[in-house]
CSV table of C-alpha atoms and ligand atoms in Angstrom, one decimal:
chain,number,residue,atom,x,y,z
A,419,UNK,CA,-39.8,-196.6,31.0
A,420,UNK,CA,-37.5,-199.2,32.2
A,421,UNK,CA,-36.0,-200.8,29.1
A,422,UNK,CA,-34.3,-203.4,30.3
A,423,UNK,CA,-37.2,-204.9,32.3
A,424,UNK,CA,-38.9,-205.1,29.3
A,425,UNK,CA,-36.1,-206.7,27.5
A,426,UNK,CA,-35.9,-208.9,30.2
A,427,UNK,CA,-39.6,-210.1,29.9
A,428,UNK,CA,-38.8,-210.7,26.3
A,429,UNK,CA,-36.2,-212.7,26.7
A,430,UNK,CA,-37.9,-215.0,29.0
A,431,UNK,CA,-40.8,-215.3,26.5
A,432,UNK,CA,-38.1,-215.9,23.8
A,433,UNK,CA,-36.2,-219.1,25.4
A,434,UNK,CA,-39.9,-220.3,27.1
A,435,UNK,CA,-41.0,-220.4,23.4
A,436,UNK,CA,-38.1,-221.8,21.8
A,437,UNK,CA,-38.1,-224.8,24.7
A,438,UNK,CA,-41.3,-225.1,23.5
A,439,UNK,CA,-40.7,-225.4,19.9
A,440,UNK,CA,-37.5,-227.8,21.0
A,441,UNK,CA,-40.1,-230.2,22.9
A,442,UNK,CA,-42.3,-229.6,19.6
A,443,UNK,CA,-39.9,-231.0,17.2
A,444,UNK,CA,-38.7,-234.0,19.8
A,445,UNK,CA,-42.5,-234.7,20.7
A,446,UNK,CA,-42.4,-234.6,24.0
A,447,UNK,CA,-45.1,-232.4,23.6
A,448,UNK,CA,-47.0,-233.8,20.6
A,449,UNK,CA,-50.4,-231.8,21.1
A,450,UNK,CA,-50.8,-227.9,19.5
A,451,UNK,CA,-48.6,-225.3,20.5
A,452,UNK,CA,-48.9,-222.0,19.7
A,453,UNK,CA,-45.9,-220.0,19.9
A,454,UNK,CA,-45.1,-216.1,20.4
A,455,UNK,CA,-41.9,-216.1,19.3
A,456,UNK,CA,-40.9,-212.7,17.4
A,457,UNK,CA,-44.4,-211.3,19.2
A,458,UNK,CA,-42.8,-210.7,22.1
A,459,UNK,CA,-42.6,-206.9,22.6
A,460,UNK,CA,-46.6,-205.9,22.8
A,461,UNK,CA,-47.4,-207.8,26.3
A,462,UNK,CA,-43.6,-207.5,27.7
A,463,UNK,CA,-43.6,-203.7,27.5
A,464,UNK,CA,-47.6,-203.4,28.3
A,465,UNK,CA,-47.5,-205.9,31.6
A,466,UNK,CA,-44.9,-203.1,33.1
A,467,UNK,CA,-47.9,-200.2,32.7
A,468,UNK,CA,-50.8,-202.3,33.6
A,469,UNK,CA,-49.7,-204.6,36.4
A,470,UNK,CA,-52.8,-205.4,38.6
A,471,UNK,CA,-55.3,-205.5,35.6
A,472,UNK,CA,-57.2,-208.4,35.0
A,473,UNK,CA,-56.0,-210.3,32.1
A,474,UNK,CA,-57.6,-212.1,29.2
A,475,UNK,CA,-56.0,-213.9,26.3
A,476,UNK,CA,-56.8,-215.9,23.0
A,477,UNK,CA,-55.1,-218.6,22.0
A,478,UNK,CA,-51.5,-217.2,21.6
A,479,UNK,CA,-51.0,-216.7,25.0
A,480,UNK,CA,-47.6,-217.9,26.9
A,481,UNK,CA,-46.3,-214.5,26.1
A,482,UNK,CA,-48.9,-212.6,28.2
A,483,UNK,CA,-49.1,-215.1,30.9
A,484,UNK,CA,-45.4,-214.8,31.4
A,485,UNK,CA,-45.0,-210.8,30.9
A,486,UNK,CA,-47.5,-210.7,33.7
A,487,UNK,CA,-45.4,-213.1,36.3
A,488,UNK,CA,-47.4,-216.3,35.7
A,489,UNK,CA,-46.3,-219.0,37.5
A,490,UNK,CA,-43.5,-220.9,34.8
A,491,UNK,CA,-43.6,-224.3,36.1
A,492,UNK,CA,-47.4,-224.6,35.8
A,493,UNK,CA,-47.2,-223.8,32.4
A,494,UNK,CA,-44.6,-225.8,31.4
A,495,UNK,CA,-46.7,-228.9,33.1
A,496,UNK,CA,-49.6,-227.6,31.4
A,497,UNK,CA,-47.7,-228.1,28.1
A,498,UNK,CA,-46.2,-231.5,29.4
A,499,UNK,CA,-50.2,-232.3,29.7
A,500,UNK,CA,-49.4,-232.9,33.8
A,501,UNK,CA,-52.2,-232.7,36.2
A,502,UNK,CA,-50.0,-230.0,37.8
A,503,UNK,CA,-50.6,-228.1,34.9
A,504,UNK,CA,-52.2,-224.4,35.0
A,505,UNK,CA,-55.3,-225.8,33.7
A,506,UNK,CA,-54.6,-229.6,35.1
A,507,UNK,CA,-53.1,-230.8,32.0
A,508,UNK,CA,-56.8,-230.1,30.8
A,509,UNK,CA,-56.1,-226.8,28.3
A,510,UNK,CA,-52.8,-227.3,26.5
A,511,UNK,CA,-51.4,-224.4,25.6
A,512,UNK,CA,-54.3,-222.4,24.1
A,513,UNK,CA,-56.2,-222.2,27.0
A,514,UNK,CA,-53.4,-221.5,29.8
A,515,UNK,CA,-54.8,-219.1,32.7
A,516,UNK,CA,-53.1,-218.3,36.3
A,517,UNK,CA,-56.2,-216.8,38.3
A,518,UNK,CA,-53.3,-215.8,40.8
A,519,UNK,CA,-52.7,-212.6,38.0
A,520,UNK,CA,-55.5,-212.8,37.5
A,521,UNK,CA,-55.1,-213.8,33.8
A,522,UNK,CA,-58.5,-216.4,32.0
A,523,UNK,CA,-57.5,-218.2,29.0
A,524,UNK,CA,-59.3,-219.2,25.9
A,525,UNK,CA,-62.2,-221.6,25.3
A,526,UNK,CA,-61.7,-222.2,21.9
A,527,UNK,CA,-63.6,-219.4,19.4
A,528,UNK,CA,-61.3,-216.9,18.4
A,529,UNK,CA,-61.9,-213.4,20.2
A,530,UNK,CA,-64.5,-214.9,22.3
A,531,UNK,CA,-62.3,-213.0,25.1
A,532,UNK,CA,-63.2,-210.0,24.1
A,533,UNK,CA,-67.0,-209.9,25.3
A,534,UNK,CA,-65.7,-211.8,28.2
A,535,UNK,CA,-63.4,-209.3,28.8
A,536,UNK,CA,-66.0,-206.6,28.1
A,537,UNK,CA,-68.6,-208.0,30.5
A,538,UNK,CA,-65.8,-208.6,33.5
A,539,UNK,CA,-65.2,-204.6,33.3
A,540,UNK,CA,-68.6,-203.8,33.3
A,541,UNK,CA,-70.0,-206.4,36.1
A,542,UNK,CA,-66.3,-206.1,38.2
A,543,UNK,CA,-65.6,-202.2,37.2
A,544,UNK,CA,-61.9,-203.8,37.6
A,545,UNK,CA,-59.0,-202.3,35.3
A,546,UNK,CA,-59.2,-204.9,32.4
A,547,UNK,CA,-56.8,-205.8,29.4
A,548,UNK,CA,-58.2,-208.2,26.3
A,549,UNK,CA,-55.1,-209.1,24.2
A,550,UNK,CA,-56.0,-211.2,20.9
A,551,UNK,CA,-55.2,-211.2,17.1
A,552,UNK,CA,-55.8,-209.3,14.3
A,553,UNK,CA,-58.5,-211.8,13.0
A,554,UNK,CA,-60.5,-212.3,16.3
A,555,UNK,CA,-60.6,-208.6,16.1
A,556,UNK,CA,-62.8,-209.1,12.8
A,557,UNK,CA,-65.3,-210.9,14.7
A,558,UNK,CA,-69.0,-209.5,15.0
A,559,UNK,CA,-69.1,-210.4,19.0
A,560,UNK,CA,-65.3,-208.3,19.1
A,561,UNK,CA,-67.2,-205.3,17.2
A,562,UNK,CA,-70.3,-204.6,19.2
A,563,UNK,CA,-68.1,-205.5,22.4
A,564,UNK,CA,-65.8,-202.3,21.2
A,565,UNK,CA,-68.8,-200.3,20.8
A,566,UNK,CA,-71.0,-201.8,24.2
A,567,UNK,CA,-67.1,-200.3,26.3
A,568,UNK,CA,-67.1,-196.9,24.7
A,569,UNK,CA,-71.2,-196.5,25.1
A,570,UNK,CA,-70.7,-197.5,28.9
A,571,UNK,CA,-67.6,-195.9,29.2
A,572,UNK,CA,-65.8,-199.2,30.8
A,573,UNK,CA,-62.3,-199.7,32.1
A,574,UNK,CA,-60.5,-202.0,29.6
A,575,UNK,CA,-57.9,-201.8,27.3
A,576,UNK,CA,-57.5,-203.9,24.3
A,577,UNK,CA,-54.8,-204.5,22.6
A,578,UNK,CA,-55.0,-205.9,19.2
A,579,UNK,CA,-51.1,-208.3,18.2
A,580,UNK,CA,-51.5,-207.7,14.3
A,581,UNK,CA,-49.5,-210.1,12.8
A,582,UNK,CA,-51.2,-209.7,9.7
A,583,UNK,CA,-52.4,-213.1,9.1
A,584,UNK,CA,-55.5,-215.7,10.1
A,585,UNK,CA,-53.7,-219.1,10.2
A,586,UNK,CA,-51.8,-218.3,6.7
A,587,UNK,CA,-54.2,-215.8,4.9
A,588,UNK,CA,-53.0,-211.8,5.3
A,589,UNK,CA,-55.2,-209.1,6.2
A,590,UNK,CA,-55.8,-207.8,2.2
A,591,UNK,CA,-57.5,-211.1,1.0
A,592,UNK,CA,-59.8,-210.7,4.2
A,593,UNK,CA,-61.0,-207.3,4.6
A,594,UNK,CA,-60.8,-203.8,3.5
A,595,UNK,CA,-61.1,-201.9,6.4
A,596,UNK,CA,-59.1,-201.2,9.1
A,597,UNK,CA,-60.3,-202.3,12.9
A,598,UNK,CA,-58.5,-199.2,14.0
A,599,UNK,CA,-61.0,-197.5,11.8
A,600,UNK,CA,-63.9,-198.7,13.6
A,601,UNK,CA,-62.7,-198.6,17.2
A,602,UNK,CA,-62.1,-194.7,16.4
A,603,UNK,CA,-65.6,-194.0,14.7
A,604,UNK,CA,-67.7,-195.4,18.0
A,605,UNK,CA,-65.6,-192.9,20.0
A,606,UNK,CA,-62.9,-195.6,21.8
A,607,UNK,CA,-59.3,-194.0,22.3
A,608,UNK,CA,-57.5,-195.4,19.8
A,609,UNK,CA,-53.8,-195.9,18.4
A,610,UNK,CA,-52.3,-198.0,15.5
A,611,UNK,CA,-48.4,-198.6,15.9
A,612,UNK,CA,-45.6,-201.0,15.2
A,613,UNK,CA,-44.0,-203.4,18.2
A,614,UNK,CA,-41.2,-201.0,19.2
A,615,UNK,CA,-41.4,-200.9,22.7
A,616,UNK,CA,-40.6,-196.9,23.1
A,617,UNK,CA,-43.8,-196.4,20.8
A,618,UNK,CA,-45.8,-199.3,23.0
A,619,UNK,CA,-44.9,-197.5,26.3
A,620,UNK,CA,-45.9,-194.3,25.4
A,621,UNK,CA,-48.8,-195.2,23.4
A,622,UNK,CA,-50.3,-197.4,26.2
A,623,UNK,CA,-48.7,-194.6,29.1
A,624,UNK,CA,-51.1,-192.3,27.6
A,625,UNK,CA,-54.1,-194.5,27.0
A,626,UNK,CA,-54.2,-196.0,30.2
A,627,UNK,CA,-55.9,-192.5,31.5
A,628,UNK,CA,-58.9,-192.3,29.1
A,629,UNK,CA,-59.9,-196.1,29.1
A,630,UNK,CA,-62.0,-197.7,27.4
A,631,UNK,CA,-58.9,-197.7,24.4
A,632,UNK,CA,-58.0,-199.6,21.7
A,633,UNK,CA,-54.2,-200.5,19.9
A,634,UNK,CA,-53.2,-202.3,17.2
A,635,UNK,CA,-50.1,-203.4,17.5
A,636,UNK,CA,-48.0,-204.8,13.8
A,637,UNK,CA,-46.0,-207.5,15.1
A,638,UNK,CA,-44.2,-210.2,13.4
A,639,UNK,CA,-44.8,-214.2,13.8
A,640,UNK,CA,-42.0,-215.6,12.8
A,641,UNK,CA,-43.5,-219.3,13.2
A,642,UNK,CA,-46.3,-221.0,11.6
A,643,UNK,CA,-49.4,-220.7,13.0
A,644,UNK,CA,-48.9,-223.5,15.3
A,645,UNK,CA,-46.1,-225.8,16.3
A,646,UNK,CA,-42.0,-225.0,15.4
A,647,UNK,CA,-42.1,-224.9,11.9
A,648,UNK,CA,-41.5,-221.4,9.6
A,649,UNK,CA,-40.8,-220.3,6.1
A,650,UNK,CA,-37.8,-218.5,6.5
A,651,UNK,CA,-36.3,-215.4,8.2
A,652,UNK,CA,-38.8,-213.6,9.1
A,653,UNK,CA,-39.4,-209.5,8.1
A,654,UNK,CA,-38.0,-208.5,11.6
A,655,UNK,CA,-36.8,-209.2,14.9
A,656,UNK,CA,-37.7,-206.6,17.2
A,657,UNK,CA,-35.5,-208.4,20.2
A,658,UNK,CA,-32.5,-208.5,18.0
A,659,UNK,CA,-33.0,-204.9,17.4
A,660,UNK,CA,-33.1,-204.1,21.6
A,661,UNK,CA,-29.8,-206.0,21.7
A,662,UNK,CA,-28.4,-203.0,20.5
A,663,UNK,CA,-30.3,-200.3,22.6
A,664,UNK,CA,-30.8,-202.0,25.8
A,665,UNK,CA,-27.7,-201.9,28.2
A,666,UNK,CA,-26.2,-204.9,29.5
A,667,UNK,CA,-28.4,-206.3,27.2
A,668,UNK,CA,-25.9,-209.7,26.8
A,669,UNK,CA,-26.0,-210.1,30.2
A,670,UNK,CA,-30.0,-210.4,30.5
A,671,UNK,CA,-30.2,-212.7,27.8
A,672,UNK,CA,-27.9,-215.0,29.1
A,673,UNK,CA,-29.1,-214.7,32.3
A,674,UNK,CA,-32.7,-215.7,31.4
A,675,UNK,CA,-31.7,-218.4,28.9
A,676,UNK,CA,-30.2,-220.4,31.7
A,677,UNK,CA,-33.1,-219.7,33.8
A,678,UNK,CA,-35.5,-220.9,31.3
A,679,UNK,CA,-33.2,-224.2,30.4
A,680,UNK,CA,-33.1,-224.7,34.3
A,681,UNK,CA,-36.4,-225.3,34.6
A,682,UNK,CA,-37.5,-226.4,31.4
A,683,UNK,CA,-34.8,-229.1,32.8
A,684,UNK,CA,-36.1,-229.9,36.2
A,685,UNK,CA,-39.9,-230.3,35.2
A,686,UNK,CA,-38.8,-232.6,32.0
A,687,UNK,CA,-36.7,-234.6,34.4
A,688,UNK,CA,-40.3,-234.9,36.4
A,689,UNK,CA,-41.8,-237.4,33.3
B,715,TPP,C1,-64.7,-218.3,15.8
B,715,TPP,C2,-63.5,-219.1,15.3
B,715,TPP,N1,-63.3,-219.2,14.0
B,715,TPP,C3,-62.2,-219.8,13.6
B,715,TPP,C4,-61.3,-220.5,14.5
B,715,TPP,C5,-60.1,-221.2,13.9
B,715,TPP,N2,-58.9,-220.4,14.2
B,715,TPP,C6,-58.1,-220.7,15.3
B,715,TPP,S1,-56.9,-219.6,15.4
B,715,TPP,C7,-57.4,-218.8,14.0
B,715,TPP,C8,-56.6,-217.6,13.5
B,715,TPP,C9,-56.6,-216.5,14.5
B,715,TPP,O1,-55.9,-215.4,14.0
B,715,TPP,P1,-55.7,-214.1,15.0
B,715,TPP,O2,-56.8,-213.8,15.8
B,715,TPP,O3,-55.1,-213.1,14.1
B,715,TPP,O4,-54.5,-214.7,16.0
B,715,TPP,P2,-53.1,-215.2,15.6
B,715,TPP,O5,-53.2,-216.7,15.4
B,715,TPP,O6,-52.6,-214.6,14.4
B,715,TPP,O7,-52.3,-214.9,16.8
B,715,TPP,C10,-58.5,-219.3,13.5
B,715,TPP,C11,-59.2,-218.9,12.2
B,715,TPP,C12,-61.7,-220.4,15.8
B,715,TPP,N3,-60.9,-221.0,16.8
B,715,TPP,N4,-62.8,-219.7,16.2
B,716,MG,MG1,-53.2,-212.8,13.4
């Protein structure tokens, strides 16, 4: 496990996100944005184990698409609404995609990427990771696409970013069950843990050889649902907490804010 890689990753998807939220709040990017910040850890420590899957994400998706190498400055145009964009200025940020990974984005129903994801395993046999939320999981066409992978015995892995809410309602006032619950009873490997990378890696390390699998992952948003704004500090910070395990942890951070301020920089100057 190389912890300071995956540090690295989510420090990148850190400063991206809070450019982001910076061109949120001056409106140069007045359309939705949905941030990642505080969920960085799931796809920056599971893009080091499961480089060369295909890749498919719901709407909260910079984080993945960058974990995975995505190409920056298309994203940022994307966001800018440029034609240069990753989806031609077409998407905005819900529906960013880099076939190049390859990752495919969202198309606007929640967890709709998880039978898409599904049916690329079984019609591809490729080595396939669905991320999405903890409310898409909930949906019927998620459910019967968990059970259609463990009947046919498919290659994917999805990875469930439980930040306990839908928009702003929490998991108790939704449901009483648990989707870990579920996965397990139609016979999908299956693990529930918190966003510590050490647990993430050698959850997913394991996993990875008796796919089709399933891991919910309790991570923390610490913005609203969309845009910059939040409602105060936030229950944890799992990047604040590598600062102190990571070596030369300063170093990385600074190093990849000024990377991401560079270019954030030389596409704005672009407009
Ligand atoms: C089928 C469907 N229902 C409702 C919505 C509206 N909607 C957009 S995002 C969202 C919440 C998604 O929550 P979750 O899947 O947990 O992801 P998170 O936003 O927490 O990352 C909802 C209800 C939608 N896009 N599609
Ligand atoms: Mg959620």
């Amino acid at each position: 496990m190389n912890l300071q890689e995956i540090f690295r990753r989510m420090c990148l998807i850190r400063y991206f996100e809070l450019q982001v939220a910076e061109a949120v709040k001056k409106k140069i990017i007045p359309w939705l944005a949905y941030l990642s910040v505080g969920q960085e850890a799931p796809s920056a420590t599971i893009s080091t184990l499961t480089k060369g899957y295909s890749v498919f994400t719901q709407h909260r998706g910079h984080s993945v698409y960058l974990a995975y190498g995505g190409n920056i400055e298309q994203l940022i145009d994307e966001l800018l609404g440029c034609k240069t964009g990753c989806c031609k200025g077409e998407g905005g940020s819900p529906c960013i995609q880099d076939l190049n990974i390859p990752m495919y984005g969202h198309h606007g129903l929640i967890g709709e990427n998880i039978p898409l994801a599904t049916g690329y395993a079984l019609a591809t046999g490729n080595s396939t990771v669905a991320y999405f939320g903890d409310a898409a999981a909930e949906e019927d066409y998620a459910l019967t696409s968990f059970g259609f992978a463990a009947t046919h015995k498919l290659p994917i892995l999805y990875i469930c970013e439980d930040n306990n809410l839908s928009i702003l309602t929490p998991i108790k006032d939704r449901r009483n069950w648990n989707v870990y619950d579920v996965t397990t009873a139609m016979g999908l490997k299956s693990a529930a843990i918190i966003d510590d990378p050490k647990i993430i890696f050698n959850t997913v390390k394991e996993l990875i050889n008796h796919l089709p699998a399933f891991v919910n992952i309790q991570t923390c948003r610490h913005l609203w649902h969309v845009g910059c704004g939040n409602d105060g500090p936030p229950k944890w910070d799992r990047l604040d907490e590598m600062r102190n395990i990571v070596s030369n942890a300063k170093e990385i951070e600074e190093q990849m804010r000024m990377y991401v301020e560079d270019l954030w920089q030389k596409q704005l100057q672009k407009l």
